[in-house]
Short mmCIF file of C-alpha atoms in Angstrom, two decimals:
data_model
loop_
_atom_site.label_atom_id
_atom_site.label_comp_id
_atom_site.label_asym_id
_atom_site.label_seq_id
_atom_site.Cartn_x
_atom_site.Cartn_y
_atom_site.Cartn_z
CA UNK A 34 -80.50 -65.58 16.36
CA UNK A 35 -78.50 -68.83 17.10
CA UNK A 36 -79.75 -70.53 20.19
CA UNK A 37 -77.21 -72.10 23.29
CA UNK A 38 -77.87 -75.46 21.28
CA UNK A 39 -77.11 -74.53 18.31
CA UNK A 40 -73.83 -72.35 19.18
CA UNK A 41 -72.54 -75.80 21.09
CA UNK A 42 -73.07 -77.87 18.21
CA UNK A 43 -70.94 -75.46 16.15
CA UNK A 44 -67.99 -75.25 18.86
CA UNK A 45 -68.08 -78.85 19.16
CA UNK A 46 -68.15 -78.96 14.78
CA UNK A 47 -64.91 -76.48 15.18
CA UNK A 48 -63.21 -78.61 17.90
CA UNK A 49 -63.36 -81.76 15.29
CA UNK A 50 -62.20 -79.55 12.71
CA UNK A 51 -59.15 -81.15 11.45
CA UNK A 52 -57.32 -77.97 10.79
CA UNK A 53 -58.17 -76.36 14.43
CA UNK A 54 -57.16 -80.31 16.35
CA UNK A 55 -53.84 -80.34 14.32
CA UNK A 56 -53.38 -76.73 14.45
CA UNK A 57 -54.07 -77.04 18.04
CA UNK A 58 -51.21 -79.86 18.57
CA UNK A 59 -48.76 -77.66 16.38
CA UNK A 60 -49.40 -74.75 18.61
CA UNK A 61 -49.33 -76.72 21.77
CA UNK A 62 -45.68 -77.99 20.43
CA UNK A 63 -45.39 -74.17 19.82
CA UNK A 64 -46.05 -73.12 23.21
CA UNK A 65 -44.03 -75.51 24.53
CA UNK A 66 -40.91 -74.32 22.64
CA UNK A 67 -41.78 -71.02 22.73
CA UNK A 68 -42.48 -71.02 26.35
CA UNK A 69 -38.51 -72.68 27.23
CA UNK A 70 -37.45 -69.85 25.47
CA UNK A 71 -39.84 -67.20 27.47
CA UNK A 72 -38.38 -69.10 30.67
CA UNK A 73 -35.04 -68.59 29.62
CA UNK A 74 -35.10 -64.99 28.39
CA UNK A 75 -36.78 -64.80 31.85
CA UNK A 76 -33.88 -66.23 33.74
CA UNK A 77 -31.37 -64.59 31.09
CA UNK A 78 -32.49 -61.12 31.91
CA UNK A 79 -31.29 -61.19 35.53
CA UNK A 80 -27.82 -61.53 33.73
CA UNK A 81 -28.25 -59.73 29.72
CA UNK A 82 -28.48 -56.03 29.84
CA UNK A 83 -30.92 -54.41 28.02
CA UNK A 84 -27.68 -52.72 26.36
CA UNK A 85 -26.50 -56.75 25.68
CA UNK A 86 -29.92 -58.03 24.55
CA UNK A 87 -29.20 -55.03 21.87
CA UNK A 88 -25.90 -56.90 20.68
CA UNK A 89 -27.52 -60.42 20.81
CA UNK A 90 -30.71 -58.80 19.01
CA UNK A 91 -28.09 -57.82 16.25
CA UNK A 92 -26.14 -61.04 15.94
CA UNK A 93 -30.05 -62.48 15.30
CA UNK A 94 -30.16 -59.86 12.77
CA UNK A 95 -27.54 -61.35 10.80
CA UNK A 96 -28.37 -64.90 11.27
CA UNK A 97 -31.65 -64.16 9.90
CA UNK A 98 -30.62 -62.47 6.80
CA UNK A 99 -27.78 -65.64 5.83
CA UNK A 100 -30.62 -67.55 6.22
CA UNK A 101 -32.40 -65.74 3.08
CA UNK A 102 -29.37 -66.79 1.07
CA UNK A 103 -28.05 -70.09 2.54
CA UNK A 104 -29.99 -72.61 0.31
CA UNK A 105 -31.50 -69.56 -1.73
CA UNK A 106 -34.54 -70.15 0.15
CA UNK A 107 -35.98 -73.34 -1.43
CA UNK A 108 -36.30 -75.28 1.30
CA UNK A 109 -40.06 -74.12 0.95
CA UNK A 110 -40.77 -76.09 -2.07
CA UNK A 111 -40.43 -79.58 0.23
CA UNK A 112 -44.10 -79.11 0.80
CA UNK A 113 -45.11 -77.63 -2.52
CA UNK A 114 -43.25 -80.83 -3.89
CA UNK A 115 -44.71 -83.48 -1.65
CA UNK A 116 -48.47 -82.71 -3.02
CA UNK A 117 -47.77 -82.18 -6.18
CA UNK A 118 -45.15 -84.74 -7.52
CA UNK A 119 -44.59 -88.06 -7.40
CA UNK A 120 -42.48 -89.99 -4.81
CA UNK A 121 -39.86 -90.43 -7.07
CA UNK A 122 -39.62 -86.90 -8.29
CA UNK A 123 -40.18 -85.89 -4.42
CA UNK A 124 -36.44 -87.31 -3.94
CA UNK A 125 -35.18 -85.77 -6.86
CA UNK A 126 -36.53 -82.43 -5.73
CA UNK A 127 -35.74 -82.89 -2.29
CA UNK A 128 -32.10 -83.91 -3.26
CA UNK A 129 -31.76 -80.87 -5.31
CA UNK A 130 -32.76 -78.75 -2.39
CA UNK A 131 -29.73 -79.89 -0.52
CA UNK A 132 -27.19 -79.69 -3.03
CA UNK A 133 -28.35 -75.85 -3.41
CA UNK A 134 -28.07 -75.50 0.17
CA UNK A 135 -24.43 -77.10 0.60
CA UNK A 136 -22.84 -75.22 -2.48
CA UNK A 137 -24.55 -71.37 -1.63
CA UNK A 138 -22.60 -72.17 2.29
CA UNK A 139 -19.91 -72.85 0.64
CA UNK A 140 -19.52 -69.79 -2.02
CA UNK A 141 -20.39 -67.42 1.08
CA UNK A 142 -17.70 -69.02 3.43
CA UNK A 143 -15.14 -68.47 0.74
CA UNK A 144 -16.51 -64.57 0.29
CA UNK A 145 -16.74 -64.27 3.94
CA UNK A 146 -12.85 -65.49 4.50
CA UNK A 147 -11.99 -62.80 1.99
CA UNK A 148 -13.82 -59.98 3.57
CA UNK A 149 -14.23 -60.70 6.99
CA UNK A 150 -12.95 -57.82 8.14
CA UNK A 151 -15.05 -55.29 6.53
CA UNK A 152 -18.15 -57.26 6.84
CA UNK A 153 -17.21 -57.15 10.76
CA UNK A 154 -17.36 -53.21 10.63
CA UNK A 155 -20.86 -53.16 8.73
CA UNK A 156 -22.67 -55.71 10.01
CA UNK A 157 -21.48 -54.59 13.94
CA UNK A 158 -20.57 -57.93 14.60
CA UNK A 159 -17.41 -59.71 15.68
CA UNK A 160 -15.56 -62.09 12.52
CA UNK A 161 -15.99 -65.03 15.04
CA UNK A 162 -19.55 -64.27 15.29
CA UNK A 163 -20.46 -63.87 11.44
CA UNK A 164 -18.66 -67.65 11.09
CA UNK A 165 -20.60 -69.12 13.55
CA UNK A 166 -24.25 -66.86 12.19
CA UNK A 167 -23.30 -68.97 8.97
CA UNK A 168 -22.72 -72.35 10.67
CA UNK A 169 -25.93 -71.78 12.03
CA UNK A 170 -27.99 -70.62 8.67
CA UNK A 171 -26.61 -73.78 7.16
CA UNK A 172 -27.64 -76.06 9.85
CA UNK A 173 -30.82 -74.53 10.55
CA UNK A 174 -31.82 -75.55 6.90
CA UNK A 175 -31.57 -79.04 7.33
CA UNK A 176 -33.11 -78.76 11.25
CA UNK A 177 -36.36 -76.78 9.37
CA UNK A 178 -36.32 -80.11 6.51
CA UNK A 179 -36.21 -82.65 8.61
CA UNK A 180 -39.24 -80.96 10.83
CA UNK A 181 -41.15 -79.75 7.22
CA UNK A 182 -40.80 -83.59 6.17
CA UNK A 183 -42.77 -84.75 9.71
CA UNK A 184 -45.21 -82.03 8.51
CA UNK A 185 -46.44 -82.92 5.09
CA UNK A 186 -46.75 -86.30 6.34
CA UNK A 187 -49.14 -84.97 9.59
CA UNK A 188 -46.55 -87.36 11.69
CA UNK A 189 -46.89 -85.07 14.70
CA UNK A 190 -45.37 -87.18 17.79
CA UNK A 191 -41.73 -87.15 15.85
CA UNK A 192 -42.23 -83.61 14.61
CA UNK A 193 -42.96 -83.10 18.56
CA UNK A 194 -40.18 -84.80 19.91
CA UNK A 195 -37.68 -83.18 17.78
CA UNK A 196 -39.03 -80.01 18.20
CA UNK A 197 -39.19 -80.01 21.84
CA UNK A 198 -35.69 -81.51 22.58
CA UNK A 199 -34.25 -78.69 20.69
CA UNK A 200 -35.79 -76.24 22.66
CA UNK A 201 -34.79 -78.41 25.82
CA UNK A 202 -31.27 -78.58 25.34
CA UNK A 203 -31.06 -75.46 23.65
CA UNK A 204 -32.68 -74.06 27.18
CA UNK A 205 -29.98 -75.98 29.05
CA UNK A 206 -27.10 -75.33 27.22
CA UNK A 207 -27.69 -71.41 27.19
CA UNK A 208 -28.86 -71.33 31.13
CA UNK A 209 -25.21 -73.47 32.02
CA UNK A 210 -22.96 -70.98 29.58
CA UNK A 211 -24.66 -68.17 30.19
CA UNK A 212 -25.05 -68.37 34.41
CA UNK A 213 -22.90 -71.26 35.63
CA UNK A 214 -20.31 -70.02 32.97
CA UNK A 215 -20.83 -66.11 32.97
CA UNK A 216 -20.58 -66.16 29.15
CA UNK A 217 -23.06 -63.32 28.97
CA UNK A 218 -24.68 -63.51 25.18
CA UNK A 219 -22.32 -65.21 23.67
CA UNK A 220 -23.08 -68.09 26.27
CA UNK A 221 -26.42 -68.40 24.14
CA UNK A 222 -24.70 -68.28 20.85
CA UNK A 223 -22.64 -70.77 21.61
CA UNK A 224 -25.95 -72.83 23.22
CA UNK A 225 -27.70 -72.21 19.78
CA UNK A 226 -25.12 -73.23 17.25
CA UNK A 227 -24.47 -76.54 19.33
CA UNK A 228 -28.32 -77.03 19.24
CA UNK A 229 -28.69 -76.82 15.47
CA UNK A 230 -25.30 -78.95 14.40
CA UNK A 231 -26.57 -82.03 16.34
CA UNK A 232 -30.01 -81.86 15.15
CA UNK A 233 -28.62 -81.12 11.67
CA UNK A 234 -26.82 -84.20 11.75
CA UNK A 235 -29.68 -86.41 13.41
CA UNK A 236 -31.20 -85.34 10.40
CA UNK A 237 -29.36 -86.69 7.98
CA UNK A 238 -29.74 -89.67 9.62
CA UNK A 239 -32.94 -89.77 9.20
CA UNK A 240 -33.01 -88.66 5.46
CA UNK A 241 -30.77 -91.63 4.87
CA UNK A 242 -33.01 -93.79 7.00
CA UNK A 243 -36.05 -92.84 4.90
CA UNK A 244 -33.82 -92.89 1.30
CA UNK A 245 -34.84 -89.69 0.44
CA UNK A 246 -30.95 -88.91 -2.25
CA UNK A 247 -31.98 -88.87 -5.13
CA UNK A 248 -29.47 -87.17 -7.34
CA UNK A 249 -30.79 -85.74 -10.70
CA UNK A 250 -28.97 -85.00 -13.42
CA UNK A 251 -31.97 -82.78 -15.14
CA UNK A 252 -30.70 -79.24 -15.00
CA UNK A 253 -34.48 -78.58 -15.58
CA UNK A 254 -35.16 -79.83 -12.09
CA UNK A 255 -32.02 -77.50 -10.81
CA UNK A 256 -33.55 -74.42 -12.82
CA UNK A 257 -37.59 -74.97 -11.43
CA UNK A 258 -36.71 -75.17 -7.75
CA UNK A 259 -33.98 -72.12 -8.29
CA UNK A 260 -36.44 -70.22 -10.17
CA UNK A 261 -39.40 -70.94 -7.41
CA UNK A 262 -36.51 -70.11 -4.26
CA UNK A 263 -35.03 -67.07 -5.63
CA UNK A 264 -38.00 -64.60 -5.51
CA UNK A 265 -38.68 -65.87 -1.81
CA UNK A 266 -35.45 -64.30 -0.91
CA UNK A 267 -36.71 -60.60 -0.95
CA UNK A 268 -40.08 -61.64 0.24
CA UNK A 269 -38.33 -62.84 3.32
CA UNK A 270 -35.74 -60.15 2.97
CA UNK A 271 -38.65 -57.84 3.50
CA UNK A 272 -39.02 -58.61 7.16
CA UNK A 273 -35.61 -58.34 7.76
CA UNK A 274 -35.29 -54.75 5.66
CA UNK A 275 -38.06 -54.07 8.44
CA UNK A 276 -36.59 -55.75 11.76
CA UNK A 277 -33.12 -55.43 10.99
CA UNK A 278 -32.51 -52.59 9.49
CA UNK A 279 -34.69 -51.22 12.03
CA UNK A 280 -32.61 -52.17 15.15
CA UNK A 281 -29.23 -50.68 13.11
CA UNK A 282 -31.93 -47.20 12.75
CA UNK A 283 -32.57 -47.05 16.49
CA UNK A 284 -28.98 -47.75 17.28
CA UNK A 285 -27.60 -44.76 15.31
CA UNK A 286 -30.69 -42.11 16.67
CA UNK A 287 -31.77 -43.57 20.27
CA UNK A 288 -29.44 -46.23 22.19
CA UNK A 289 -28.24 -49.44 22.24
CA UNK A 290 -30.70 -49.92 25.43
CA UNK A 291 -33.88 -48.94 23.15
CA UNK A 292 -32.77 -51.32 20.68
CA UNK A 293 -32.60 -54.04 23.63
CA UNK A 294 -36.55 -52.58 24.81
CA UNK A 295 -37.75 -52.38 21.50
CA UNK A 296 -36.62 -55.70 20.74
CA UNK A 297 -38.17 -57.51 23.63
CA UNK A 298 -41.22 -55.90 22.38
CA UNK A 299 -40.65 -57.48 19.32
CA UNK A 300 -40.16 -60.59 20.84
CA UNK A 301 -43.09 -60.51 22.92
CA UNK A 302 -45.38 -59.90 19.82
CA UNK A 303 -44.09 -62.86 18.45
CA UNK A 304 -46.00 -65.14 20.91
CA UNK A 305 -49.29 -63.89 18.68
CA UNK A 306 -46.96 -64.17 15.23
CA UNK A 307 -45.54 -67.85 16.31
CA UNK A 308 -49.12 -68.82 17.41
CA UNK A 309 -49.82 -68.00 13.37
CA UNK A 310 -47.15 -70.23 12.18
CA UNK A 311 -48.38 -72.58 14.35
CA UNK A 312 -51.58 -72.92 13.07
CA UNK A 313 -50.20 -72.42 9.21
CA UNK A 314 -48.29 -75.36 9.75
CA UNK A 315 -51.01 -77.62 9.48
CA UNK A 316 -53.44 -75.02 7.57
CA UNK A 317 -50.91 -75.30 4.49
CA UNK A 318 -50.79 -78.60 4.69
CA UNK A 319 -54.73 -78.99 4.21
CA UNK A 320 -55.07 -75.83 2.22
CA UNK A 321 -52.25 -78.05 -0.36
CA UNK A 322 -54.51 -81.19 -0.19
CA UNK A 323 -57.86 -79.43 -0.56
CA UNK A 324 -56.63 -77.30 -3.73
CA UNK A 325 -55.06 -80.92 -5.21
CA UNK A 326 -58.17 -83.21 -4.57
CA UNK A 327 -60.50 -84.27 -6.64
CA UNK A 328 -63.61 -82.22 -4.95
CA UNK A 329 -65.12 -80.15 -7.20
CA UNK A 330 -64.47 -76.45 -7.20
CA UNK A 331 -67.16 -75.31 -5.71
CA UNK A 332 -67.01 -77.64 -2.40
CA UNK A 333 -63.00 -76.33 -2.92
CA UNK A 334 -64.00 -72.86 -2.22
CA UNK A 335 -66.71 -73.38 0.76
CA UNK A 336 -64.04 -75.40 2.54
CA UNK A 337 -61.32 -73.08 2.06
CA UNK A 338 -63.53 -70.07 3.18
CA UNK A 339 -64.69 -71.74 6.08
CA UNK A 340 -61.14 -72.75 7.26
CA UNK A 341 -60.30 -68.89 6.94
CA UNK A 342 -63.17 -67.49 9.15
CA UNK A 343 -62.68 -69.98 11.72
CA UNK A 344 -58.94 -68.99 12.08
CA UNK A 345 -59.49 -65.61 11.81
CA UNK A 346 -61.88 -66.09 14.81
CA UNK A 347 -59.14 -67.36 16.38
CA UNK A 348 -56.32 -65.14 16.26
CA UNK A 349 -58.71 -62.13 16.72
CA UNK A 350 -59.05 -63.62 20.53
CA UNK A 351 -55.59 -64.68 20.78
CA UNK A 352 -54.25 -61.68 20.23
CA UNK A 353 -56.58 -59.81 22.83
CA UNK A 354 -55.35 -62.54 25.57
CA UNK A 355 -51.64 -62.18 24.82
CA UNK A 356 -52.09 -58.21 25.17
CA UNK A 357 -54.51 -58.70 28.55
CA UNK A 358 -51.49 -60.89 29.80
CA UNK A 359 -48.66 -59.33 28.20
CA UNK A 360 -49.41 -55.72 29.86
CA UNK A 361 -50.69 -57.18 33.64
CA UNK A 362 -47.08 -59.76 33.91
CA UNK A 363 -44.39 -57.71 32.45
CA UNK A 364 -44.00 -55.23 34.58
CA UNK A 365 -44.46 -57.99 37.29
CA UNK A 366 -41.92 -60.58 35.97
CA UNK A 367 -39.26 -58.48 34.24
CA UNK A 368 -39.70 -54.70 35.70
CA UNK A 369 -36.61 -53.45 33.74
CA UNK A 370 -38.26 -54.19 30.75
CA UNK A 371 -41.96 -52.33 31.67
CA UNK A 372 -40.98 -49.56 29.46
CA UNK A 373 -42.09 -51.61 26.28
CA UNK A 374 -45.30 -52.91 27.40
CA UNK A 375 -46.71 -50.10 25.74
CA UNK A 376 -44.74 -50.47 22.05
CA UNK A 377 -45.82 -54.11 22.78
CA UNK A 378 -49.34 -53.09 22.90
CA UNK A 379 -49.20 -51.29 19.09
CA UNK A 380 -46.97 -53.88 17.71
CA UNK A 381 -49.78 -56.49 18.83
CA UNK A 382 -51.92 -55.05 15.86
CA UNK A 383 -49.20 -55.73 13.59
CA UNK A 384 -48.70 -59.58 14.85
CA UNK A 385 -52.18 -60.11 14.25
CA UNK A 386 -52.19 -58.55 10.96
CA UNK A 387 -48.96 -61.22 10.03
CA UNK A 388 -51.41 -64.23 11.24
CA UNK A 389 -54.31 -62.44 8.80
CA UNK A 390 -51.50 -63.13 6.08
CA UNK A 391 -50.10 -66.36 6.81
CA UNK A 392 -53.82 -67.40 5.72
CA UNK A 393 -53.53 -66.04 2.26
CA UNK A 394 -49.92 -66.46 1.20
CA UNK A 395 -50.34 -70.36 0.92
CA UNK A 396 -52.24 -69.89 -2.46
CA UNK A 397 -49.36 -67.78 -3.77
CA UNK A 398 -47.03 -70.37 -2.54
CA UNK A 399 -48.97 -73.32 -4.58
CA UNK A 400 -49.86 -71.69 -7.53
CA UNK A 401 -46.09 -70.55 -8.30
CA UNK A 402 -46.84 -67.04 -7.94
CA UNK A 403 -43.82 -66.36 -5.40
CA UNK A 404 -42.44 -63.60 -7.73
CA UNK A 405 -46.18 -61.67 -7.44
CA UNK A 406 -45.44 -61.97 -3.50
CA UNK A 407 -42.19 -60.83 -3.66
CA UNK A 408 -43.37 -57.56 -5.35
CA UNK A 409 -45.72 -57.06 -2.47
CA UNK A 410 -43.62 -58.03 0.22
CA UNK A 411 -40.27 -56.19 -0.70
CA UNK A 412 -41.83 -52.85 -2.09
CA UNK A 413 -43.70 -52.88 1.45
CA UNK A 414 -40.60 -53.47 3.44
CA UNK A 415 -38.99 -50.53 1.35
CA UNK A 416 -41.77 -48.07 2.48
CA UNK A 417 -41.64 -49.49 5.90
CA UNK A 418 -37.45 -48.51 6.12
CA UNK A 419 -38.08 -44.99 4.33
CA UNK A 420 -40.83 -44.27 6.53
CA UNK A 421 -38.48 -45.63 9.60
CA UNK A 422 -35.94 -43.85 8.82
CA UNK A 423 -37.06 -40.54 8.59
CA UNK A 424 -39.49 -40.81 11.54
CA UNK A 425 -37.95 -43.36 14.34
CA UNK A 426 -35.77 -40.67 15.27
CA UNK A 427 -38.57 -38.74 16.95
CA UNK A 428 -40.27 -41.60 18.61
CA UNK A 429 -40.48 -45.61 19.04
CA UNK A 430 -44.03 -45.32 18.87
CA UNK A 431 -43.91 -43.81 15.32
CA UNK A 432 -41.91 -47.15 14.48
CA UNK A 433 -44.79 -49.12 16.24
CA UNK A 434 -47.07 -47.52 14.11
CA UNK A 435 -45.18 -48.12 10.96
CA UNK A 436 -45.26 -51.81 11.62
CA UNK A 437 -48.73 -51.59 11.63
CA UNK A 438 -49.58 -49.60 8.21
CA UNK A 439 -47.00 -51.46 6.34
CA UNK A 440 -48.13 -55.20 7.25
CA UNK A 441 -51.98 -53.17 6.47
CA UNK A 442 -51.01 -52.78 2.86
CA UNK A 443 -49.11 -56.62 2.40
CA UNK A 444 -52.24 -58.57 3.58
CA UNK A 445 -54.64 -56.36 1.48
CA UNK A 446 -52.59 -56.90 -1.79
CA UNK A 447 -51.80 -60.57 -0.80
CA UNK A 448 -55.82 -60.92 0.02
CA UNK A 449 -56.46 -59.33 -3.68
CA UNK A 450 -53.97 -61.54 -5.28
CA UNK A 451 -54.81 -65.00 -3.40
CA UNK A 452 -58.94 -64.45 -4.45
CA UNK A 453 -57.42 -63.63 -8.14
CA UNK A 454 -55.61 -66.49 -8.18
CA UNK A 455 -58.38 -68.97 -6.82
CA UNK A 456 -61.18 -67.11 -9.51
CA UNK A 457 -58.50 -68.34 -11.94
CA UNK A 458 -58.03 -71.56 -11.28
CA UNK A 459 -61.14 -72.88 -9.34
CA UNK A 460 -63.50 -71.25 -11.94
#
């Protein structure tokens, strides 16, 4: 049995662990913007219906799935690139990565002009709205680059700053439209798509700054990063087919107010899920220079094993503290929403579970296995919507529950595959 000493020594080890300090900055940045936009949504809700959160939740909806397709979703291989290529190829790649972007916007605005209309009457959203959901996909891509590029290099004061003045002006734009203004949602919208144009453009400002353009005229290059991006699509997809389609189930068999509650459930779980990315942000990074070293294999493995248990560690008692919190303040701070506390408490499980994977995806990621994760991830999300859709009509809490056992079977096939892939290569 470990004595007082000895369990000190080993907190005090963890605290200098360079993957728990940076981890620890990322998630303080997290908290930060996360916690502006807890504020607001705390302020909002004295003026958003449940019945409005519902049509913002939506609008969300869509913006999340053009992201899947503005860019084709290679915006990811930035940090894949960084580690493995030269700084010369970097540019190339990165350059490539924008071009994509830029001509995918521009093929969907020109499908979007042509079937507005009809897209309006699926999607539930007005034509002004899907517009502006693109203008902020598109932007948002080049926002996420500019912060990825701050990443890889561990420069965490700008990645801070930028970060963090989003969220602040974001925060006042939306409070001024949405209470000063009486814009209702579309006040925050509005807030939202202002936020990411501006930061959009101070980023390419900054890409020029640093001469990252590189234009190549390999259609190899074009093909690799295409051929990396594409299967990511559906693996993101996968949490939309789950979130999204979900929200469009419970509007047609419940109401538009139990999409609003079972959103802000959603959103409350992910505090635990963006306290995951946080950490990933800087886990990926080290995970991507451990695997490229020169260490031997064997001091490979130990490292990467002990970074895992650690984190786990750590989520496991996150999670329990947002829960504790989550169900005591809730009904306290925002009483009209107390009626999810208790979807929020099952859901919980599954935001944990989505940290549990963020740890084991990275080796997919690096060792060009995205189509492998794709498989998992989309044939998941399709059991998720089946079993949604023939069982959220009888109860939220089946749809809680659904979360759970589908996120159960991702990170025990991503698990398999990421100790496959590592018996493969670090052999």
């Amino acid at each position: 049995m470990l004595s007082a000493r000895s369990l000190f020594q080993r907190f005090i080890a963890l605290l200098r662990n360079k993957t728990v300090k940076n981890g620890g900055i990322f998630a303080v940045f997290s908290f930060f913007n996360r916690g502006i936009s807890f504020i607001l949504l705390t302020i909002l809700a004295r003026y958003i219906s449940p019945a409005d959160y519902g049509e913002l939740s939506l609008f969300n909806t869509l913006v999340t799935l053009l992201g899947f397709f503005v860019g084709l979703s290679t915006a990811g291989y930035l940090s894949v690139s960084f580690f493995r290529e030269t700084k010369e190829k970097f540019k190339e790649d990165f350059t490539v990565i924008c071009l994509i972007t830029v001509t995918v916007t521009l093929v969907i605005l020109f499908l979007f002009f042509i079937s507005d209309q009809w897209l309006s009457g699926i999607l539930k959203v007005s034509v002004k709205f899907i517009f502006l959901g693109l203008l902020i996909s598109f932007a948002n891509v080049f926002v996420g680059l500019n912060l990825d590029y701050f990443r890889v290099q561990e420069k965490l004061t700008w990645y801070g700053i930028l970060s963090c003045s989003f969220a602040l002006l974001n925060f006042g734009l939306a409070l001024y439209l949405v209470v000063a203004r009486n814009m209702n949602w579309h006040g925050q919208v509005y807030a939202l798509a202002g936020c990411n144009v501006l930061f959009a453009l101070i980023a390419v400002f900054f890409f020029v700054r640093n001469k990252l353009f590189s234009f190549s005229k390999s259609w190899a290059t074009y093909k690799k990063i295409i051929i990396w991006g594409f299967p990511i699509i559906p693996h993101l997809a996968s949490g939309w087919v789950k979130q999204g389609l979900d929200r469009y189930i419970i509007e047609g068999t419940h109401t538009m107010d139990d999409v609003g509650l079972f959103s802000f459930a959603l959103t409350l779980v992910s505090i635990i899920i963006m306290i995951g990315q946080a950490f990933n942000q800087t886990n990926s990074v080290n995970l991507y220079q451990t695997l490229s070293s020169s260490d031997t294999n064997e001091n490979k493995l130990t490292s990467l094993h002990r970074k895992e248990k650690y984190l786990s560690l750590l989520y496991l008692v996150t999670v329990i503290a947002v829960m504790v919190g989550g169900s005591i303040f809730i009904p306290i701070i925002m009483p009209k929403y107390a009626v999810c506390v208790p979807y929020f408490l099952v859901l919980s499980i599954y935001g944990f579970l989505q940290c549990i994977y963020f740890l084991y995806c990275n080796y997919l990621f690096y060792f060009d296995n995205t189509k492998q994760l794709m498989f998992i991830t989309f044939g998941s999300s399709i059991i998720h919507f089946l079993l949604s859709f023939w069982l959220t009509r009888y109860s939220l809490y089946y749809t809680c529950l659904i979360y759970v056992f589908s996120m159960m079977i991702v990170v025990f096939l991503v698990y398999k595959q990421s100790k496959k892939l590592l018996k493969e290569n670090l052999s």
